[in-house]
Amino acid sequence: MLEAEAAHIFREVAGEFDRATLLFSGGKDSIVMLHVALKAFAPAPLPFSLLHVDTGHNFPEVLAYRDRIVEKHGLRLDVASVQDYIDKGTLRERPDGTRNPLQTLPLLDAIRDGRFGAVFGGGRRDEEKARAKERVFSLRDQFGAWDPRRQRPELWQLYNGHHEPGEHVRVFPLSNWTELDVWQYIEHEGIDLPEIYFAHRRKVFRRDGMWLTPGDWGGPRDDEPLCERLIRYRTVGDMSCTGAVDSSAATVGAVIAEITASRVTERGASRADDRLSEAAMEDRKREGYF
Amino acid sequence: MSTDIARARQRAGAAPRRSGGLLRLATCGSVDDGKSTLVGRLLYDTKSVLADQLAAIEEASRRRGQDDPDLALLTDGLRAEREQGITIDVAYRYFATPRRRFILADTPGHVQYTRNMVTGASTADLAVILVDARKGVVEQTMRHAAITALLRVPHVVLAVNKMDAVAYDESVFTAIVDEFTARAGELGLNGAVAIPMSALAGDNVVEPSSAMDWYTGDTLLAHLEHVPLGADPTGKPLRLPVQYVIRQPSGDRRTVERWLAGQLASGLLRVGDPVVVQPAGATSTVVALSVLGRESDIAWAPQSVAVRLADDIDVARGEVLTAGAAPRPQRRLTATVCHLDDRPLRAGQRVLLKHTTRTVPALVESVTYRTDIAVARRLPCQDGLAGNDIGGVRILTAEPLAVDDYADNRRTGSFLLIDPQDGATLSAGMVDAGADHQPDH
């Protein structure tokens, strides 16, 4: 039923918008989103392009996965690069080294340059309390900003995609899915994922209570010893703010068993950027983050 | 469900349905009835709140000088909501028990109550109407009951909350239930299940209460787990609004196969079935059927499918494949609308009307009445409908539409009115062909 609803949302956008793109990070939510989209338009090719905002600190395994899937399905991929903006001097590295907040500007420029009226995101309402308030069709102004007080009411399955030139609509086909739904769907459909979602031995270090991967982005410091642990990732984002969890789950079935028993949310377990303040996600969405 | 459908489900490799399926519910209550606490309690006691979320609300509660974690903080997700201690907008929550999964539309009870509640109720299988045991049935309660009846939410729970504040007194509960039953019956709302509870203390929400042994019914959660899901949409006549035409070049690339893609709003579809394309009225037969890329010989609502017809007739987005009792395409609609925008809706106004997958220009010919929803009385209406008003309209559309009565089909009987200038969603409408649209006086 969730799959049928997501397919309905993809087809509504294809029917109503001239140009749309699908935000693809190589994470499990965007992988599932792409899988449903491919099925929704089969046997024809996907009527959308993909867009990846590359922070410059992505996991190499995930980039390799991204390129493999683009090749396999003959998709068109645009890449907006945070590193390019830093090299040009348009964006400045933050003192804490995290690049997640820096994604917003390259994303908005890519949406403007591509003249995209609709941008699909893999966001789910169960992820975070500000996301729980997000519409399936979420109107963004010329600055990409989300205003929770001025959202359009969304009734039945009737989605209103009207927008002015310069505005766009963020569309979340997986709004009603939970983390467990995503994993059960991955199992049912036999979807291939980047290896880092499964248990592997990796050199990591401890910072702010999370296991982080060393890299050019700024870790570890001298007082942060490296050690090798059996870990996996619950979410896949920028290396600087995505933490690994101790895990021996090497298969989809084992991952499902593990998250069913977990007492911590996926974002609580692995996202440093949500901890910046009580309303970190809401504030970033207001600025145009998806 | 008939066995051939069950077999077809197996053949089609459909995901195994978890026992009990998915229940969509909406909660509604006035400010300070304890609704956020009730939702927090449901999430907390079903162990849907995880350690990091609990730690966050414990810390926030401590900062506010409270000893116990304030469960209402679980649901008030926005900065302004936490600052003001109110709920601004509909939020959707997800929880599950071994028996069933739930999507809860958490609708705020203050100021813009009507539009938020209509939004939450539009997809709900069940509505929980919350009453404060100390205050009893108030005007807002009847408003919630009226909207629940209007939106035809299949099941209703009257949650009499704060029983701890009235010493768990059975006579208080009975008096509230009697008054609600009598007044809701006048609104056409019957069969509500009443449960006495204390969300704060946790009585009868998830755990049975030891303080009210006079109550022998289910807890709220047990009721939510066992209530039958709404009417099976596969039992109704076929409605497949065409969303998108998928074009597949054939092997020799000289011809193109056209697949009509859409989500089944109701009914069953088999290869070989005759269909009527509305509103044009052309007829054809289904020669191939695909359920999200997998060929099948049967599909049922609410699956998303694509079909190929025997005849090369012109079918585009916005048309509806129908069978059985087909709707009569019409350009004049009588409907009940909930007006959502702050600007009024007036006779003579030009709008866009979105019905299933079709959007057409339309004219509001007249606003026939405004409902005083607290007492379900229709009042004459000259000035149009203000934001949050519910009333009757007559609408003329630029093209004929294949509409059903909302009472027969929530999906093909509902529509939106949209402002052609700025694209705002103005009103939510329910087709109401048989209604007597005269004011009561």
PDB file of N, CA, C and O in Angstrom, chain B residues 398-437:
ATOM      1  N   ALA B 398     -15.702  23.848 -16.549  1.00  0.00           N
ATOM      2  CA  ALA B 398     -15.505  24.099 -17.979  1.00  0.00           C
ATOM      3  C   ALA B 398     -15.680  22.826 -18.798  1.00  0.00           C
ATOM      4  O   ALA B 398     -16.036  22.878 -19.967  1.00  0.00           O
ATOM      5  N   GLU B 399     -15.382  21.679 -18.174  1.00  0.00           N
ATOM      6  CA  GLU B 399     -15.536  20.408 -18.880  1.00  0.00           C
ATOM      7  C   GLU B 399     -16.298  19.452 -17.968  1.00  0.00           C
ATOM      8  O   GLU B 399     -16.249  19.585 -16.757  1.00  0.00           O
ATOM      9  N   PRO B 400     -16.969  18.473 -18.561  1.00  0.00           N
ATOM     10  CA  PRO B 400     -17.682  17.514 -17.710  1.00  0.00           C
ATOM     11  C   PRO B 400     -16.721  16.663 -16.885  1.00  0.00           C
ATOM     12  O   PRO B 400     -15.606  16.374 -17.328  1.00  0.00           O
ATOM     13  N   LEU B 401     -17.151  16.305 -15.694  1.00  0.00           N
ATOM     14  CA  LEU B 401     -16.337  15.477 -14.798  1.00  0.00           C
ATOM     15  C   LEU B 401     -17.109  14.217 -14.434  1.00  0.00           C
ATOM     16  O   LEU B 401     -18.325  14.261 -14.256  1.00  0.00           O
ATOM     17  N   ALA B 402     -16.358  13.113 -14.302  1.00  0.00           N
ATOM     18  CA  ALA B 402     -16.977  11.851 -13.895  1.00  0.00           C
ATOM     19  C   ALA B 402     -16.902  11.741 -12.381  1.00  0.00           C
ATOM     20  O   ALA B 402     -16.000  11.132 -11.841  1.00  0.00           O
ATOM     21  N   VAL B 403     -17.854  12.389 -11.714  1.00  0.00           N
ATOM     22  CA  VAL B 403     -17.804  12.396 -10.246  1.00  0.00           C
ATOM     23  C   VAL B 403     -18.750  11.355  -9.662  1.00  0.00           C
ATOM     24  O   VAL B 403     -19.766  11.004 -10.259  1.00  0.00           O
ATOM     25  N   ASP B 404     -18.393  10.861  -8.481  1.00  0.00           N
ATOM     26  CA  ASP B 404     -19.301  10.059  -7.677  1.00  0.00           C
ATOM     27  C   ASP B 404     -19.736  10.902  -6.487  1.00  0.00           C
ATOM     28  O   ASP B 404     -19.105  11.909  -6.163  1.00  0.00           O
ATOM     29  N   ASP B 405     -20.783  10.464  -5.805  1.00  0.00           N
ATOM     30  CA  ASP B 405     -21.113  11.085  -4.530  1.00  0.00           C
ATOM     31  C   ASP B 405     -20.024  10.731  -3.518  1.00  0.00           C
ATOM     32  O   ASP B 405     -19.562   9.588  -3.487  1.00  0.00           O
ATOM     33  N   TYR B 406     -19.658  11.697  -2.678  1.00  0.00           N
ATOM     34  CA  TYR B 406     -18.647  11.429  -1.652  1.00  0.00           C
ATOM     35  C   TYR B 406     -19.082  10.279  -0.749  1.00  0.00           C
ATOM     36  O   TYR B 406     -18.264   9.478  -0.297  1.00  0.00           O
ATOM     37  N   ALA B 407     -20.403  10.176  -0.535  1.00  0.00           N
ATOM     38  CA  ALA B 407     -20.919   9.096   0.315  1.00  0.00           C
ATOM     39  C   ALA B 407     -20.618   7.718  -0.285  1.00  0.00           C
ATOM     40  O   ALA B 407     -20.464   6.741   0.434  1.00  0.00           O
ATOM     41  N   ASP B 408     -20.519   7.662  -1.620  1.00  0.00           N
ATOM     42  CA  ASP B 408     -20.248   6.376  -2.268  1.00  0.00           C
ATOM     43  C   ASP B 408     -18.749   6.121  -2.421  1.00  0.00           C
ATOM     44  O   ASP B 408     -18.309   4.975  -2.436  1.00  0.00           O
ATOM     45  N   ASN B 409     -17.980   7.165  -2.609  1.00  0.00           N
ATOM     46  CA  ASN B 409     -16.560   6.977  -2.910  1.00  0.00           C
ATOM     47  C   ASN B 409     -15.783   8.208  -2.468  1.00  0.00           C
ATOM     48  O   ASN B 409     -15.880   9.267  -3.069  1.00  0.00           O
ATOM     49  N   ARG B 410     -14.993   8.056  -1.395  1.00  0.00           N
ATOM     50  CA  ARG B 410     -14.270   9.217  -0.865  1.00  0.00           C
ATOM     51  C   ARG B 410     -13.265   9.746  -1.885  1.00  0.00           C
ATOM     52  O   ARG B 410     -12.943  10.912  -1.887  1.00  0.00           O
ATOM     53  N   ARG B 411     -12.749   8.863  -2.718  1.00  0.00           N
ATOM     54  CA  ARG B 411     -11.670   9.283  -3.612  1.00  0.00           C
ATOM     55  C   ARG B 411     -12.187   9.967  -4.884  1.00  0.00           C
ATOM     56  O   ARG B 411     -11.596  10.925  -5.354  1.00  0.00           O
ATOM     57  N   THR B 412     -13.288   9.464  -5.455  1.00  0.00           N
ATOM     58  CA  THR B 412     -13.800  10.077  -6.686  1.00  0.00           C
ATOM     59  C   THR B 412     -14.937  11.051  -6.389  1.00  0.00           C
ATOM     60  O   THR B 412     -15.505  11.634  -7.305  1.00  0.00           O
ATOM     61  N   GLY B 413     -15.241  11.237  -5.103  1.00  0.00           N
ATOM     62  CA  GLY B 413     -16.275  12.194  -4.726  1.00  0.00           C
ATOM     63  C   GLY B 413     -15.705  13.450  -4.090  1.00  0.00           C
ATOM     64  O   GLY B 413     -16.453  14.316  -3.646  1.00  0.00           O
ATOM     65  N   SER B 414     -14.374  13.544  -4.027  1.00  0.00           N
ATOM     66  CA  SER B 414     -13.753  14.705  -3.372  1.00  0.00           C
ATOM     67  C   SER B 414     -13.019  15.565  -4.395  1.00  0.00           C
ATOM     68  O   SER B 414     -12.637  15.086  -5.455  1.00  0.00           O
ATOM     69  N   PHE B 415     -12.839  16.833  -4.071  1.00  0.00           N
ATOM     70  CA  PHE B 415     -12.101  17.726  -4.981  1.00  0.00           C
ATOM     71  C   PHE B 415     -11.507  18.885  -4.201  1.00  0.00           C
ATOM     72  O   PHE B 415     -11.867  19.119  -3.042  1.00  0.00           O
ATOM     73  N   LEU B 416     -10.590  19.593  -4.843  1.00  0.00           N
ATOM     74  CA  LEU B 416     -10.024  20.825  -4.277  1.00  0.00           C
ATOM     75  C   LEU B 416     -10.412  21.989  -5.156  1.00  0.00           C
ATOM     76  O   LEU B 416     -10.508  21.848  -6.380  1.00  0.00           O
ATOM     77  N   LEU B 417     -10.607  23.155  -4.547  1.00  0.00           N
ATOM     78  CA  LEU B 417     -10.685  24.400  -5.309  1.00  0.00           C
ATOM     79  C   LEU B 417      -9.363  25.127  -5.125  1.00  0.00           C
ATOM     80  O   LEU B 417      -8.855  25.243  -4.002  1.00  0.00           O
ATOM     81  N   ILE B 418      -8.794  25.603  -6.240  1.00  0.00           N
ATOM     82  CA  ILE B 418      -7.467  26.218  -6.224  1.00  0.00           C
ATOM     83  C   ILE B 418      -7.557  27.615  -6.826  1.00  0.00           C
ATOM     84  O   ILE B 418      -8.284  27.836  -7.801  1.00  0.00           O
ATOM     85  N   ASP B 419      -6.840  28.545  -6.255  1.00  0.00           N
ATOM     86  CA  ASP B 419      -6.824  29.915  -6.772  1.00  0.00           C
ATOM     87  C   ASP B 419      -5.999  29.946  -8.067  1.00  0.00           C
ATOM     88  O   ASP B 419      -4.835  29.576  -8.053  1.00  0.00           O
ATOM     89  N   PRO B 420      -6.620  30.382  -9.195  1.00  0.00           N
ATOM     90  CA  PRO B 420      -5.864  30.368 -10.450  1.00  0.00           C
ATOM     91  C   PRO B 420      -4.718  31.384 -10.452  1.00  0.00           C
ATOM     92  O   PRO B 420      -3.801  31.267 -11.261  1.00  0.00           O
ATOM     93  N   GLN B 421      -4.756  32.373  -9.578  1.00  0.00           N
ATOM     94  CA  GLN B 421      -3.707  33.399  -9.555  1.00  0.00           C
ATOM     95  C   GLN B 421      -2.468  32.895  -8.829  1.00  0.00           C
ATOM     96  O   GLN B 421      -1.381  32.862  -9.387  1.00  0.00           O
ATOM     97  N   ASP B 422      -2.615  32.531  -7.573  1.00  0.00           N
ATOM     98  CA  ASP B 422      -1.412  32.193  -6.798  1.00  0.00           C
ATOM     99  C   ASP B 422      -1.299  30.705  -6.457  1.00  0.00           C
ATOM    100  O   ASP B 422      -0.346  30.302  -5.784  1.00  0.00           O
ATOM    101  N   GLY B 423      -2.238  29.898  -6.932  1.00  0.00           N
ATOM    102  CA  GLY B 423      -2.108  28.454  -6.729  1.00  0.00           C
ATOM    103  C   GLY B 423      -2.476  27.964  -5.339  1.00  0.00           C
ATOM    104  O   GLY B 423      -2.323  26.784  -5.046  1.00  0.00           O
ATOM    105  N   ALA B 424      -2.966  28.858  -4.477  1.00  0.00           N
ATOM    106  CA  ALA B 424      -3.305  28.431  -3.115  1.00  0.00           C
ATOM    107  C   ALA B 424      -4.474  27.445  -3.139  1.00  0.00           C
ATOM    108  O   ALA B 424      -5.376  27.552  -3.971  1.00  0.00           O
ATOM    109  N   THR B 425      -4.459  26.492  -2.225  1.00  0.00           N
ATOM    110  CA  THR B 425      -5.593  25.595  -2.048  1.00  0.00           C
ATOM    111  C   THR B 425      -6.668  26.359  -1.271  1.00  0.00           C
ATOM    112  O   THR B 425      -6.440  26.766  -0.137  1.00  0.00           O
ATOM    113  N   LEU B 426      -7.824  26.581  -1.896  1.00  0.00           N
ATOM    114  CA  LEU B 426      -8.856  27.415  -1.283  1.00  0.00           C
ATOM    115  C   LEU B 426      -9.835  26.606  -0.442  1.00  0.00           C
ATOM    116  O   LEU B 426     -10.140  26.964   0.684  1.00  0.00           O
ATOM    117  N   SER B 427     -10.354  25.514  -1.026  1.00  0.00           N
ATOM    118  CA  SER B 427     -11.425  24.768  -0.367  1.00  0.00           C
ATOM    119  C   SER B 427     -11.293  23.283  -0.651  1.00  0.00           C
ATOM    120  O   SER B 427     -10.722  22.898  -1.668  1.00  0.00           O
ATOM    121  N   ALA B 428     -11.832  22.501   0.268  1.00  0.00           N
ATOM    122  CA  ALA B 428     -11.927  21.055   0.070  1.00  0.00           C
ATOM    123  C   ALA B 428     -13.390  20.741  -0.145  1.00  0.00           C
ATOM    124  O   ALA B 428     -14.229  21.181   0.642  1.00  0.00           O
ATOM    125  N   GLY B 429     -13.715  19.989  -1.198  1.00  0.00           N
ATOM    126  CA  GLY B 429     -15.118  19.772  -1.522  1.00  0.00           C
ATOM    127  C   GLY B 429     -15.513  18.311  -1.529  1.00  0.00           C
ATOM    128  O   GLY B 429     -14.692  17.435  -1.786  1.00  0.00           O
ATOM    129  N   MET B 430     -16.778  18.088  -1.220  1.00  0.00           N
ATOM    130  CA  MET B 430     -17.342  16.742  -1.249  1.00  0.00           C
ATOM    131  C   MET B 430     -18.621  16.773  -2.057  1.00  0.00           C
ATOM    132  O   MET B 430     -19.557  17.505  -1.714  1.00  0.00           O
ATOM    133  N   VAL B 431     -18.667  15.998  -3.131  1.00  0.00           N
ATOM    134  CA  VAL B 431     -19.828  15.993  -4.015  1.00  0.00           C
ATOM    135  C   VAL B 431     -21.016  15.387  -3.270  1.00  0.00           C
ATOM    136  O   VAL B 431     -20.887  14.377  -2.598  1.00  0.00           O
ATOM    137  N   ASP B 432     -22.145  16.018  -3.437  1.00  0.00           N
ATOM    138  CA  ASP B 432     -23.298  15.762  -2.570  1.00  0.00           C
ATOM    139  C   ASP B 432     -24.553  15.913  -3.410  1.00  0.00           C
ATOM    140  O   ASP B 432     -25.382  16.777  -3.143  1.00  0.00           O
ATOM    141  N   ALA B 433     -24.656  15.060  -4.457  1.00  0.00           N
ATOM    142  CA  ALA B 433     -25.680  15.285  -5.475  1.00  0.00           C
ATOM    143  C   ALA B 433     -27.096  15.246  -4.920  1.00  0.00           C
ATOM    144  O   ALA B 433     -27.956  16.001  -5.344  1.00  0.00           O
ATOM    145  N   GLY B 434     -27.319  14.383  -3.930  1.00  0.00           N
ATOM    146  CA  GLY B 434     -28.690  14.205  -3.470  1.00  0.00           C
ATOM    147  C   GLY B 434     -29.115  15.153  -2.371  1.00  0.00           C
ATOM    148  O   GLY B 434     -30.228  15.060  -1.868  1.00  0.00           O
ATOM    149  N   ALA B 435     -28.237  16.077  -1.996  1.00  0.00           N
ATOM    150  CA  ALA B 435     -28.525  16.876  -0.807  1.00  0.00           C
ATOM    151  C   ALA B 435     -29.611  17.918  -1.066  1.00  0.00           C
ATOM    152  O   ALA B 435     -29.748  18.435  -2.162  1.00  0.00           O
ATOM    153  N   ASP B 436     -30.363  18.194  -0.040  1.00  0.00           N
ATOM    154  CA  ASP B 436     -31.300  19.308  -0.080  1.00  0.00           C
ATOM    155  C   ASP B 436     -30.524  20.548   0.324  1.00  0.00           C
ATOM    156  O   ASP B 436     -30.071  20.665   1.453  1.00  0.00           O
ATOM    157  N   HIS B 437     -30.331  21.440  -0.605  1.00  0.00           N
ATOM    158  CA  HIS B 437     -29.448  22.555  -0.318  1.00  0.00           C
ATOM    159  C   HIS B 437     -30.159  23.809   0.141  1.00  0.00           C
ATOM    160  O   HIS B 437     -29.692  24.909  -0.085  1.00  0.00           O
TER     161      HIS B 437
END
